[in-house]
Coordinates of C-alpha atoms and ligand atoms in Angstrom, one line a residue:
X1 CA 270.8 -9.8 10.5
X2 CA 272.0 -8.6 6.6
X3 CA 274.8 -6.9 5.8
X4 CA 274.4 -4.4 3.2
X5 CA 277.0 -2.3 1.8
X6 CA 276.3 1.0 -1.1
X7 CA 279.7 2.0 -2.9
X8 CA 280.6 5.5 -3.6
X9 CA 277.9 6.0 -6.6
X10 CA 275.6 4.9 -4.6
X11 CA 275.8 7.6 -2.0
X12 CA 277.1 9.7 -4.3
X13 CA 274.0 12.3 -4.6
X14 CA 271.0 13.3 -2.3
X15 CA 268.6 11.5 -4.8
X16 CA 270.8 8.3 -4.6
X17 CA 270.7 8.1 -0.8
X18 CA 266.9 8.7 -0.7
X19 CA 267.0 5.5 -2.8
X20 CA 269.5 3.6 -0.4
X21 CA 266.8 4.7 2.4
X22 CA 264.1 2.9 0.4
X23 CA 265.7 0.1 0.1
X24 CA 267.0 -0.3 3.6
X25 CA 263.4 0.0 4.7
X26 CA 262.4 -3.1 3.6
X27 CA 265.0 -5.2 5.6
X28 CA 264.5 -6.4 9.2
X29 CA 268.0 -6.6 11.1
X30 CA 270.9 -5.1 9.1
X31 CA 274.6 -3.6 9.6
X32 CA 274.4 -1.1 6.5
X33 CA 278.3 -0.1 5.5
X34 CA 278.7 2.8 3.3
X35 CA 281.5 4.1 1.3
X36 CA 282.3 8.1 1.3
X37 CA 280.5 10.0 -1.3
X38 CA 281.5 9.6 -4.7
X39 CA 284.9 11.5 -5.7
X40 CA 285.8 12.3 -1.8
X41 CA 288.2 9.8 -1.4
X42 CA 290.1 11.1 -4.7
X43 CA 289.3 14.6 -3.2
X44 CA 291.1 13.8 -0.1
X45 CA 294.2 12.0 -1.9
X46 CA 294.8 15.2 -3.7
X47 CA 294.6 17.4 -0.3
X48 CA 297.4 14.8 1.1
X49 CA 299.4 15.8 -2.1
X50 CA 299.0 19.2 -1.7
X51 CA 300.1 19.0 2.1
X52 CA 303.1 16.6 1.0
X53 CA 304.1 19.3 -1.4
X54 CA 303.9 22.5 1.4
X55 CA 301.2 23.9 -0.2
X56 CA 299.1 24.8 2.7
X57 CA 297.1 28.0 1.6
X58 CA 296.0 25.7 -1.7
X59 CA 295.1 22.7 0.8
X60 CA 293.4 24.5 3.0
X61 CA 290.9 26.1 0.2
X62 CA 290.6 22.2 -1.1
X63 CA 289.7 21.3 2.2
X64 CA 287.2 24.0 2.6
X65 CA 285.7 23.0 -0.8
X66 CA 285.5 19.4 0.5
X67 CA 283.6 20.5 3.6
X68 CA 281.3 23.2 1.4
X69 CA 280.1 20.1 -0.9
X70 CA 279.0 17.8 1.8
X71 CA 277.1 21.0 3.4
X72 CA 275.6 21.4 0.4
X73 CA 275.0 17.8 0.3
X74 CA 273.2 18.0 3.3
X75 CA 270.9 21.1 2.3
X76 CA 269.3 19.5 -0.4
X77 CA 268.6 16.2 1.6
X78 CA 267.6 17.1 4.6
X79 CA 264.5 19.5 5.4
X80 CA 264.4 19.6 9.4
X81 CA 266.1 22.4 10.2
X82 CA 267.3 21.6 13.8
X83 CA 268.9 18.2 12.1
X84 CA 270.8 19.6 9.6
X85 CA 272.1 22.3 11.7
X86 CA 273.6 19.4 13.9
X87 CA 274.8 17.6 10.8
X88 CA 276.5 20.8 9.9
X89 CA 278.3 21.2 12.8
X90 CA 279.4 17.6 12.4
X91 CA 280.4 18.0 9.2
X92 CA 282.6 21.0 10.2
X93 CA 284.2 19.4 13.2
X94 CA 285.1 16.4 11.1
X95 CA 286.8 18.6 8.3
X96 CA 288.7 20.5 10.6
X97 CA 289.7 17.5 12.7
X98 CA 292.1 17.1 9.5
X99 CA 293.1 20.7 8.6
X100 CA 296.7 22.1 7.9
X101 CA 297.4 23.5 11.1
X102 CA 297.0 19.8 13.0
X103 CA 298.4 18.0 10.3
X104 CA 302.1 18.9 11.6
X105 CA 302.8 15.4 10.5
X106 CA 300.9 14.3 7.6
X107 CA 299.0 11.3 8.4
X108 CA 297.0 10.2 5.1
X109 CA 295.3 7.3 6.5
X110 CA 293.7 9.7 9.0
X111 CA 293.1 12.1 6.4
X112 CA 291.2 9.7 4.0
X113 CA 289.0 8.0 6.5
X114 CA 286.9 11.2 6.7
X115 CA 285.7 10.6 3.6
X116 CA 283.4 7.8 5.2
X117 CA 283.0 9.7 8.5
X118 CA 281.1 12.5 6.1
X119 CA 278.8 10.0 4.7
X120 CA 277.7 8.1 7.3
X121 CA 276.9 10.8 9.5
X122 CA 275.1 12.4 6.7
X123 CA 272.9 9.3 6.1
X124 CA 272.4 8.7 9.4
X125 CA 271.1 12.3 10.0
X126 CA 269.2 11.9 7.0
X127 CA 267.4 8.7 8.5
X128 CA 266.6 10.8 11.6
X129 CA 265.0 13.1 9.5
X130 CA 262.4 10.7 7.9
X131 CA 262.2 9.0 11.2
X132 CA 263.6 5.7 9.7
X133 CA 265.3 4.2 13.4
X134 CA 269.3 3.6 13.3
X135 CA 272.3 3.9 15.0
X136 CA 275.4 5.1 13.7
X137 CA 278.3 3.1 14.7
X138 CA 282.1 3.5 14.6
X139 CA 284.0 1.1 12.3
X140 CA 286.9 2.3 14.2
X141 CA 285.5 0.7 17.4
X142 CA 285.5 -2.9 15.9
X143 CA 287.6 -3.2 12.6
X144 CA 291.2 -3.8 13.6
X145 CA 294.2 -5.3 11.4
X146 CA 297.0 -7.4 12.9
X147 CA 300.6 -7.2 12.9
X148 CA 300.8 -9.1 9.7
X149 CA 298.7 -6.4 8.2
X150 CA 295.6 -8.6 8.0
X151 CA 292.1 -8.7 9.4
X152 CA 292.1 -9.1 12.8
X153 CA 288.7 -11.8 13.0
X154 CA 289.0 -12.4 16.7
X155 CA 289.1 -8.9 17.8
X156 CA 286.3 -8.0 15.1
X157 CA 283.9 -10.7 16.6
X158 CA 284.5 -9.5 19.9
X159 CA 283.9 -5.7 19.4
X160 CA 281.2 -5.7 16.9
X161 CA 279.3 -8.6 18.9
X162 CA 279.6 -6.0 22.3
X163 CA 278.2 -3.1 19.9
X164 CA 275.5 -5.0 19.1
X165 CA 274.6 -6.5 22.1
X166 CA 274.6 -3.1 23.5
X167 CA 272.4 -1.7 21.4
X168 CA 270.2 -4.6 21.2
X169 CA 266.5 -2.8 20.6
X170 CA 268.2 -1.6 17.3
X171 CA 267.4 -2.8 14.1
X172 CA 269.7 -0.9 11.7
X173 CA 273.2 0.2 12.3
X174 CA 275.2 2.4 10.1
X175 CA 279.0 2.3 9.7
X176 CA 281.8 2.9 7.7
X177 CA 283.5 0.4 5.2
X178 CA 287.0 0.9 4.3
X179 CA 288.3 2.2 7.6
X180 CA 289.8 0.3 10.4
X181 CA 292.8 0.6 12.8
X182 CA 295.7 -0.9 12.7
X183 CA 297.8 -2.7 15.5
X184 CA 298.8 0.1 17.4
X185 CA 295.5 1.4 17.4
X186 CA 296.4 4.4 14.6
X187 CA 294.0 4.8 11.9
X188 CA 294.2 2.6 8.8
X189 CA 292.3 1.4 5.7
X190 CA 291.4 -1.7 3.6
X191 CA 293.0 0.3 0.5
X192 CA 290.9 1.6 -2.3
X193 CA 287.6 -0.2 -2.6
X194 CA 288.1 -1.4 0.6
X195 CA 284.4 -1.0 2.2
X196 CA 283.5 -4.2 0.0
X197 CA 286.2 -6.2 2.4
X198 CA 284.4 -4.4 5.5
X199 CA 281.1 -5.8 4.5
X200 CA 282.3 -9.1 4.1
X201 CA 284.6 -9.3 7.6
X202 CA 281.3 -7.6 9.5
X203 CA 279.3 -10.8 7.5
X204 CA 281.4 -13.2 9.0
X205 CA 281.9 -12.1 12.2
X206 CA 278.2 -11.9 13.1
X207 CA 277.3 -14.9 10.8
X208 CA 274.8 -13.1 8.7
X209 CA 273.0 -14.7 6.3
X210 CA 273.9 -12.7 3.4
X211 CA 276.1 -9.9 2.4
X212 CA 274.7 -7.5 -0.4
X213 CA 277.0 -5.1 -2.2
X214 CA 275.3 -2.6 -4.1
X215 CA 276.7 -0.5 -6.8
X216 CA 276.0 1.3 -9.9
X217 CA 275.8 -2.0 -12.5
X218 CA 273.9 -5.0 -12.6
X219 CA 276.1 -7.2 -11.2
X220 CA 279.2 -9.0 -12.3
X221 CA 280.0 -8.5 -15.8
X222 CA 281.4 -11.3 -17.8
X223 CA 283.6 -8.6 -18.6
X224 CA 285.4 -5.1 -18.1
X225 CA 282.7 -2.7 -19.6
X226 CA 285.0 0.4 -18.7
X227 CA 287.0 -1.2 -21.8
X228 CA 284.6 -3.4 -23.8
X229 CA 281.0 -2.8 -25.1
X230 CA 278.7 -5.3 -25.1
X231 CA 279.0 -7.4 -21.8
X232 CA 276.3 -8.3 -19.8
X233 CA 275.9 -9.7 -16.5
X234 CA 276.8 -13.4 -15.1
X235 CA 273.8 -14.4 -12.8
X236 CA 275.6 -16.8 -10.9
X237 CA 279.5 -17.3 -9.6
X238 CA 281.2 -19.7 -7.0
X239 CA 283.1 -18.3 -4.4
X240 CA 286.6 -19.3 -6.3
X241 CA 285.7 -17.6 -9.5
X242 CA 284.3 -14.6 -8.3
X243 CA 287.4 -14.3 -5.9
X244 CA 289.5 -15.1 -9.0
X245 CA 288.1 -12.0 -10.8
X246 CA 288.4 -9.8 -8.0
X247 CA 292.1 -10.3 -7.1
X248 CA 292.7 -10.2 -11.1
X249 CA 291.0 -6.8 -11.6
X250 CA 287.5 -6.8 -12.2
X251 CA 286.8 -3.5 -9.9
X252 CA 283.3 -4.2 -8.9
X253 CA 284.4 -6.1 -6.2
X254 CA 287.4 -5.7 -3.8
X255 CA 290.7 -8.1 -4.5
X256 CA 290.2 -10.1 -1.2
X257 CA 286.7 -9.3 0.0
X258 CA 285.3 -12.8 -0.9
X259 CA 287.7 -14.7 1.2
X260 CA 285.6 -14.0 4.4
X261 CA 282.6 -15.3 3.7
X262 CA 283.8 -18.9 2.4
X263 CA 284.1 -20.9 5.3
X264 CA 280.7 -19.9 6.4
X265 CA 279.0 -20.3 3.4
X266 CA 277.2 -16.7 3.4
X267 CA 276.5 -15.7 0.1
X268 CA 277.4 -12.4 -1.9
X269 CA 274.6 -11.0 -3.6
X270 CA 275.8 -7.9 -6.2
X271 CA 272.9 -5.3 -6.9
X272 CA 272.4 -2.1 -8.8
X273 CA 271.0 0.6 -6.4
X274 CA 269.2 2.3 -9.6
X275 CA 267.4 -0.8 -10.7
X276 CA 267.0 -2.5 -7.3
X277 CA 264.5 -4.8 -9.3
X278 CA 267.2 -5.9 -11.2
X279 CA 268.7 -9.8 -10.8
X280 CA 272.3 -9.0 -10.3
X281 CA 274.7 -11.4 -9.4
X282 CA 274.7 -14.3 -6.6
X283 CA 278.1 -15.6 -5.6
X284 CA 277.9 -18.8 -3.6
X285 CA 279.3 -22.3 -3.2
X286 CA 278.8 -24.0 -6.4
X287 CA 277.4 -22.7 -9.9
X288 CA 275.3 -25.1 -12.5
X289 CA 276.8 -23.2 -15.5
X290 CA 280.1 -25.2 -16.3
X291 CA 281.9 -23.0 -19.0
X292 CA 284.1 -19.7 -19.4
X293 CA 282.0 -17.2 -17.1
X294 CA 284.3 -14.0 -17.3
X295 CA 287.5 -12.0 -18.1
X296 CA 289.2 -9.7 -16.0
X297 CA 292.8 -7.5 -16.4
X298 CA 295.2 -6.9 -13.9
X299 CA 297.6 -3.8 -14.8
X300 CA 301.0 -2.6 -13.4
X301 CA 302.5 -6.1 -13.4
X302 CA 306.3 -6.9 -14.1
X303 CA 307.8 -10.0 -15.1
X304 CA 311.4 -11.6 -13.5
X305 CA 312.8 -13.9 -15.6
X306 CA 315.8 -16.1 -13.7
X307 CA 317.9 -18.1 -15.9
X308 CA 320.8 -20.8 -14.5
X309 CA 322.1 -23.5 -15.8
X310 CA 322.0 -24.6 -11.8
X311 CA 318.4 -25.3 -12.2
X312 CA 318.9 -28.4 -14.6
X313 CA 318.3 -31.5 -12.7
X314 CA 318.5 -29.7 -9.4
X315 CA 316.5 -29.8 -6.4
X316 CA 315.7 -26.8 -3.9
X317 CA 316.3 -24.3 -6.4
X318 CA 313.1 -22.9 -6.6
X319 CA 312.7 -23.0 -2.8
X320 CA 315.6 -20.8 -2.8
X321 CA 313.8 -18.1 -5.5
X322 CA 311.0 -18.0 -3.7
X323 CA 312.7 -17.4 -0.2
X324 CA 313.8 -13.9 -1.6
X325 CA 310.4 -13.1 -2.6
X326 CA 309.3 -13.7 0.8
X327 CA 312.0 -12.4 2.5
X328 CA 310.9 -8.8 0.7
X329 CA 306.7 -9.6 1.5
X330 CA 306.5 -9.8 -2.5
X331 CA 303.5 -11.8 -3.3
X332 CA 304.0 -13.5 -6.8
X333 CA 300.9 -13.8 -9.1
X334 CA 301.8 -16.6 -12.2
X335 CA 304.8 -18.8 -12.2
X336 CA 306.1 -20.5 -15.2
X337 CA 309.1 -23.0 -15.7
X338 CA 311.2 -24.6 -17.8
X339 CA 314.3 -26.9 -17.3
X340 CA 316.6 -24.1 -16.8
X341 CA 314.6 -20.9 -16.2
X342 CA 311.5 -19.6 -14.3
X343 CA 309.6 -16.9 -14.6
X344 CA 307.4 -15.0 -11.9
X345 CA 305.2 -12.2 -11.9
X346 CA 305.0 -9.4 -9.4
X347 CA 303.2 -6.3 -9.4
X348 CA 305.4 -3.6 -11.0
X349 CA 307.7 -1.4 -8.7
X350 CA 310.7 0.7 -9.0
X351 CA 312.6 -0.4 -6.3
X352 CA 314.4 -3.3 -6.9
X353 CA 317.5 -2.3 -5.5
X354 CA 317.4 -5.1 -2.6
X355 CA 315.7 -7.7 -4.5
X356 CA 317.9 -7.4 -8.0
X357 CA 321.2 -8.2 -6.7
X358 CA 320.1 -11.2 -4.5
X359 CA 318.3 -12.8 -7.5
X360 CA 321.4 -12.2 -9.7
X361 CA 323.1 -14.3 -7.3
X362 CA 321.2 -17.5 -8.7
X363 CA 321.5 -16.5 -12.6
X364 CA 320.9 -14.4 -15.3
X365 CA 317.9 -12.3 -14.7
X366 CA 315.5 -10.1 -17.2
X367 CA 312.6 -8.0 -16.5
X368 CA 309.7 -7.1 -18.7
X369 CA 307.6 -3.8 -17.3
X370 CA 304.1 -2.7 -18.5
X371 CA 302.6 -6.4 -18.5
X372 CA 298.9 -7.2 -17.8
X373 CA 297.6 -10.4 -16.6
X374 CA 294.5 -11.3 -18.5
X375 CA 292.5 -14.0 -16.5
X376 CA 289.7 -16.1 -17.9
X377 CA 287.4 -17.7 -14.9
X378 CA 285.0 -20.5 -15.3
X379 CA 284.8 -24.1 -14.3
X380 CA 287.8 -25.6 -16.5
X381 CA 287.6 -29.4 -15.5
X382 CA 290.7 -31.2 -17.2
X383 CA 288.1 -33.8 -18.7
X384 CA 286.0 -30.9 -20.5
X385 CA 288.8 -30.2 -23.4
X386 CA 289.0 -27.2 -26.1
X387 CA 288.9 -24.3 -23.4
X388 CA 292.6 -23.6 -24.3
X389 CA 292.1 -23.8 -28.1
X390 CA 289.1 -21.8 -28.1
X391 CA 291.2 -18.8 -25.9
X392 CA 294.4 -18.7 -28.2
X393 CA 292.7 -19.1 -31.3
X394 CA 291.0 -15.7 -30.2
X395 CA 294.5 -14.5 -29.0
X396 CA 296.8 -15.4 -32.5
X397 CA 297.6 -12.1 -33.4
X398 CA 298.9 -11.0 -30.0
X399 CA 302.2 -11.6 -28.2
X400 CA 301.9 -13.7 -25.1
X401 CA 304.4 -13.5 -22.6
X402 CA 303.4 -16.2 -20.2
X403 CA 300.9 -18.3 -19.3
X404 CA 299.3 -19.9 -16.4
X405 CA 296.8 -23.2 -16.9
X406 CA 295.7 -25.8 -14.2
X407 CA 297.0 -24.0 -11.4
X408 CA 293.3 -24.0 -10.4
X409 CA 290.1 -25.7 -12.5
X410 CA 288.8 -21.5 -12.4
X411 CA 291.3 -20.1 -13.9
X412 CA 293.4 -19.4 -17.2
X413 CA 296.1 -16.5 -17.0
X414 CA 297.7 -14.8 -19.6
X415 CA 300.2 -12.5 -19.5
X416 CA 300.5 -10.3 -22.1
X417 CA 301.9 -6.1 -22.4
X418 CA 299.3 -3.8 -21.2
X419 CA 299.4 -1.8 -24.6
X420 CA 297.4 -5.0 -26.1
X421 CA 295.1 -5.3 -23.2
X422 CA 292.1 -4.1 -24.6
X423 CA 292.6 -5.4 -28.1
X424 CA 292.6 -9.1 -26.0
X425 CA 289.7 -8.2 -23.8
X426 CA 287.3 -7.3 -27.1
X427 CA 289.5 -10.2 -29.0
X428 CA 288.3 -12.6 -26.1
X429 CA 284.7 -11.3 -25.7
X430 CA 283.7 -11.7 -29.6
X431 CA 285.6 -15.2 -29.6
X432 CA 284.1 -16.6 -26.3
X433 CA 280.7 -14.9 -25.4
X434 CA 279.5 -13.8 -28.9
X435 CA 275.8 -15.8 -29.2
X436 CA 275.8 -16.6 -25.6
X437 CA 273.9 -13.6 -24.4
Ligands
LIG1 P1 281.6 1.2 -5.9 O1 281.9 3.0 -5.8 O2 280.3 1.1 -5.7 O3 282.2 0.5 -5.1 P2 283.1 0.5 -8.1 O4 283.1 1.7 -8.9 O5 284.0 0.2 -7.2 O6 281.5 0.8 -7.3 O7 282.5 -0.7 -8.9 C1 281.7 -1.1 -10.1 C2 282.4 -0.3 -11.4 O8 283.0 -1.8 -11.6 C3 281.5 -0.5 -12.5 O9 280.6 0.9 -13.0 C4 282.5 -1.1 -13.8 O10 282.7 0.4 -14.0 C5 283.4 -1.9 -12.4 N1 283.7 -3.1 -13.3 C6 285.2 -3.6 -13.6 N2 284.8 -4.8 -14.1 C7 283.5 -5.4 -14.0 C8 282.8 -6.6 -14.1 N3 283.8 -7.4 -14.8 N4 281.3 -6.1 -13.6 C9 280.9 -5.4 -13.4 N5 281.7 -4.3 -13.3 C10 283.0 -4.3 -13.5
LIG2 N1 285.8 5.3 -0.2 C1 287.1 4.3 -0.4 C2 287.7 4.5 -1.8 O1 287.1 5.4 -2.6 C3 286.6 2.9 -0.3 C4 285.6 2.6 -1.0 O2 285.0 3.0 -1.9 O3 285.0 1.4 -0.9 O4 288.2 3.7 -2.6
LIG3 MG1 284.3 -0.5 -5.3

């Protein structure tokens, strides 16, 4: 069994959906995970904003636009009149289920979920129309989060197994990425880009031989192609390297999607839907190349410095500080300490009214907002020297707020002001990769 995920751009036009059908026709047993049609999740977000600002008439108009877009899409894709009419009814009933009159209490997650419901209905009906046999299975019947808002692996395993057993004469299953239920059985999701996470969670549950993530680019590039020219695909990454890149901002992978498959050693292959024969990237246990592989950037970070003479020669100080972050469930990304101060980074938030007074009981607190973590990923064995100097030489013209080196052998993280991000990414691209490709 393989799990094959196609992102929004891969199902963004009728032509792309036809291409997806051709790609999956070559596989034997597979679960196909789809995102919403490109732009739909953003449109649904806008719809909820209109509802929240009580612009119901405008909201209804916007929802009709979303419905019409999907109906036009189907009309271009499907020739069989009866199948197309059935699909149009489905599209209408899905969009009607979130129309303003029914949304007395605005449930954003229930609204966002219709994007994936619509795209999978369209794709399933298209396969039906070309007599490519498949079953449409609802992710809401097996994808669930637990009381800590983490995937409920036992529930997922039990329920996807049941579904597959009931349909054991079928080889191709179509399902929605991104959406799930929460511990109370309400509709939830795995955050933006969550389709990748659905795919790897399912792969772990069904013990898949491979997960494929099909998107609009030929695999993971060495740097962020949205900000830097002359990037190139990295053909091979270890799980740890890919996990660091995903967590620290490489949008091609959802931040936590690598973790589910590590234990079972299921490879993740990234592929380009527009160029199915291009090599892409393979993510697996080990890589042969011990070097700097890629760079990513994570924005919207703030640094917090706590300075206290009580730290001098004291033990337990850091524990007390970390307990405050734990209490408010705030994850820390980077840490550096000196004898009298500790700096940490967290995701930027305006809501510091609880955290700040508690931190101030331990010392003087300072904040730096609008920071970006630049994460350089590779295989940095301590015995292979010279990496740090190459990185810092290329950043010598920029102010650096924090550095984290040695936390793992796969990551060097540097905190800079967000205004310097593109400059840093470009300088590192020239200095670390020029001539390699
Ligand atoms: P999908 O809709 O298929 O999920 P995404 O937009 O989530 O696609 O991810 C693909 C995009 O990620 C690429 O088009 C590219 O702009 C962006 N991206 C950011 N960093 C990287 C990187 N290091 N390598 C490849 N793509 C990246
Ligand atoms: N449709 C969702 C998004 O746009 C999830 C995904 O693409 O995987 O974020
Ligand atoms: Mg994505």
